[in-house]
C-alpha cells in the first residue's frame, strides 16, 4: 500500500509539473462537406478539432504545426447520425415467440452484452447518437450500457435512455400465459394517475433521459380507410405522465400507431409521436400546431409486415400516404428505425434514409431528419446535428455523393465521435 502511495505521489508530481495536458488536435481535409446548415456542399474544407470539439472550418489551407492530419479529400463528410427510435436490448421480434423467448430465456446480463454490441454496430454504421426507446423487460440495463460507453469502457453510440416505458394492465406482453405463472413484463405496468406520476419519478431516478409510454394497441381499418386503435391510458393518466415528465425537465415519446392513439397522445401533449401510421389530415395539422415531432420507423414496418401478415402490409401503405401529407404540411419528421424490432445484425438502420427519399423528401431533407432535426428534438442543438465550430466532433464520411444516391449512407467508411476515430477505411 505504501509503495502504491509512493507511485501515486510521483504520478501526481509529474502531472503537476507538466501542467494540464493539451487537448489532442486533429485536422480533417474533406473532399466535400455537407455541414447540413447550408443547402450545398462545401468543397475542400479543412476541419480543425481540439479534444472532443470542432474549433474551426476553413476553405482549404494547411493544418497548424503539430496537428494530426486525416485525409478525407476523396470523401464526403457529414455530421454523425442520430437514430431516434431504437431498442438496443432487443434482437428482432417479428413473431410473438421471438419476443417471449428473449424475455423468458435470456438473462438481463446476457441481453446487456448484446446491447453493448448493438451500440457498437450503430456507431460502425455512422450513428453517433441513439434515443433508445425502452428495454423491453430488461429494466434499467440501457442506463448501464450508456454509462459504460460514456466512461470509455466499451465503444458505442451515445445513448439517450428511456428505461422501462409504461403501459396499463393487460395491454403489453408478455400475455397469453397460464394465470398461475408469475412472468416478466415488457414494460412497467402503470394504472391510475398517482401511479403514473410515481413511475415517471422512478424511471427518471434510475437514469431515464426520456419517458416513453404506449398510447395504443389493436390496430384495425374502418371502410373509410382510416387506421384505428384501442387507446391504452385514460386521458387523465396520459396527461399525468406528460405533466410530471415535463415538470422534471424531461420529454415524452409515445408509441401511437392508430389514429385514436395518435389523437390521445396529442391531447396529452407528448413531444414525439412514434410510428404514426394512422395519421389523418386533421391530426397532422394538430401535430404541426403543437410542434410535436414524428418518428415514422418505416424500416421496421416494412421488415415485419411479411412475417406478421394481417393489417401490417396495409399499415405500411397507410404510413406512406401519411408521410407525403405530413411532409407537405411541415410536420417535424425525425429519423427513427425501431431497430431491435428487426435484428441489428441483419439490416443497416441507414436503410431508413432511402424510404424517406422514396416517400418524397430530397436527400438533404432526409439527412436533416437524422442530424439537425434530431438534435433539436433531443435539446442538443448546441452540441450535435451540424458540422460547425463549438459542436462535438461527431463526423462520418462516405466515398460517393449521398445527395445523388442516398443509399451511399448505408456504406459509411469513416466514423468519429467526440474527436475519437472509431473507423477509417480511407487510410
Ligand atoms: Zn419501438
PDB file of N, CA, C and O in Angstrom, residues 1-14:
ATOM      1  N   UNK A   1       0.846  -1.207   0.000  1.00  0.00           N
ATOM      2  CA  UNK A   1       0.000   0.000   0.000  1.00  0.00           C
ATOM      3  C   UNK A   1       0.875   1.249   0.000  1.00  0.00           C
ATOM      4  O   UNK A   1       0.665   2.174  -0.778  1.00  0.00           O
ATOM      5  N   UNK A   2       1.928   1.227   0.900  1.00  0.00           N
ATOM      6  CA  UNK A   2       2.804   2.395   0.991  1.00  0.00           C
ATOM      7  C   UNK A   2       3.501   2.637  -0.352  1.00  0.00           C
ATOM      8  O   UNK A   2       3.594   3.745  -0.845  1.00  0.00           O
ATOM      9  N   UNK A   3       3.961   1.522  -0.957  1.00  0.00           N
ATOM     10  CA  UNK A   3       4.633   1.606  -2.254  1.00  0.00           C
ATOM     11  C   UNK A   3       3.690   2.220  -3.315  1.00  0.00           C
ATOM     12  O   UNK A   3       4.084   3.084  -4.076  1.00  0.00           O
ATOM     13  N   UNK A   4       2.416   1.779  -3.265  1.00  0.00           N
ATOM     14  CA  UNK A   4       1.433   2.311  -4.235  1.00  0.00           C
ATOM     15  C   UNK A   4       1.235   3.808  -4.034  1.00  0.00           C
ATOM     16  O   UNK A   4       1.148   4.571  -4.983  1.00  0.00           O
ATOM     17  N   UNK A   5       1.205   4.212  -2.754  1.00  0.00           N
ATOM     18  CA  UNK A   5       1.030   5.643  -2.466  1.00  0.00           C
ATOM     19  C   UNK A   5       2.203   6.429  -3.015  1.00  0.00           C
ATOM     20  O   UNK A   5       2.044   7.509  -3.574  1.00  0.00           O
ATOM     21  N   UNK A   6       3.404   5.840  -2.867  1.00  0.00           N
ATOM     22  CA  UNK A   6       4.613   6.484  -3.382  1.00  0.00           C
ATOM     23  C   UNK A   6       4.514   6.697  -4.888  1.00  0.00           C
ATOM     24  O   UNK A   6       4.789   7.792  -5.388  1.00  0.00           O
ATOM     25  N   UNK A   7       4.079   5.635  -5.594  1.00  0.00           N
ATOM     26  CA  UNK A   7       3.939   5.733  -7.059  1.00  0.00           C
ATOM     27  C   UNK A   7       2.920   6.806  -7.422  1.00  0.00           C
ATOM     28  O   UNK A   7       3.139   7.630  -8.289  1.00  0.00           O
ATOM     29  N   UNK A   8       1.821   6.804  -6.660  1.00  0.00           N
ATOM     30  CA  UNK A   8       0.763   7.782  -6.910  1.00  0.00           C
ATOM     31  C   UNK A   8       1.309   9.208  -6.762  1.00  0.00           C
ATOM     32  O   UNK A   8       1.028  10.089  -7.566  1.00  0.00           O
ATOM     33  N   UNK A   9       2.151   9.406  -5.711  1.00  0.00           N
ATOM     34  CA  UNK A   9       2.719  10.733  -5.468  1.00  0.00           C
ATOM     35  C   UNK A   9       3.593  11.157  -6.646  1.00  0.00           C
ATOM     36  O   UNK A   9       3.528  12.304  -7.104  1.00  0.00           O
ATOM     37  N   UNK A  10       4.399  10.196  -7.171  1.00  0.00           N
ATOM     38  CA  UNK A  10       5.281  10.518  -8.311  1.00  0.00           C
ATOM     39  C   UNK A  10       4.439  10.906  -9.524  1.00  0.00           C
ATOM     40  O   UNK A  10       4.704  11.891 -10.198  1.00  0.00           O
ATOM     41  N   UNK A  11       3.373  10.130  -9.757  1.00  0.00           N
ATOM     42  CA  UNK A  11       2.493  10.409 -10.895  1.00  0.00           C
ATOM     43  C   UNK A  11       1.893  11.807 -10.763  1.00  0.00           C
ATOM     44  O   UNK A  11       1.878  12.592 -11.699  1.00  0.00           O
ATOM     45  N   UNK A  12       1.440  12.121  -9.529  1.00  0.00           N
ATOM     46  CA  UNK A  12       0.824  13.434  -9.301  1.00  0.00           C
ATOM     47  C   UNK A  12       1.824  14.555  -9.552  1.00  0.00           C
ATOM     48  O   UNK A  12       1.516  15.535 -10.208  1.00  0.00           O
ATOM     49  N   UNK A  13       3.059  14.379  -9.044  1.00  0.00           N
ATOM     50  CA  UNK A  13       4.096  15.401  -9.224  1.00  0.00           C
ATOM     51  C   UNK A  13       4.351  15.594 -10.716  1.00  0.00           C
ATOM     52  O   UNK A  13       4.421  16.717 -11.216  1.00  0.00           O
ATOM     53  N   UNK A  14       4.447  14.460 -11.457  1.00  0.00           N
ATOM     54  CA  UNK A  14       4.680  14.545 -12.903  1.00  0.00           C
ATOM     55  C   UNK A  14       3.579  15.327 -13.597  1.00  0.00           C
ATOM     56  O   UNK A  14       3.845  16.162 -14.436  1.00  0.00           O
TER      57      UNK A  14
END
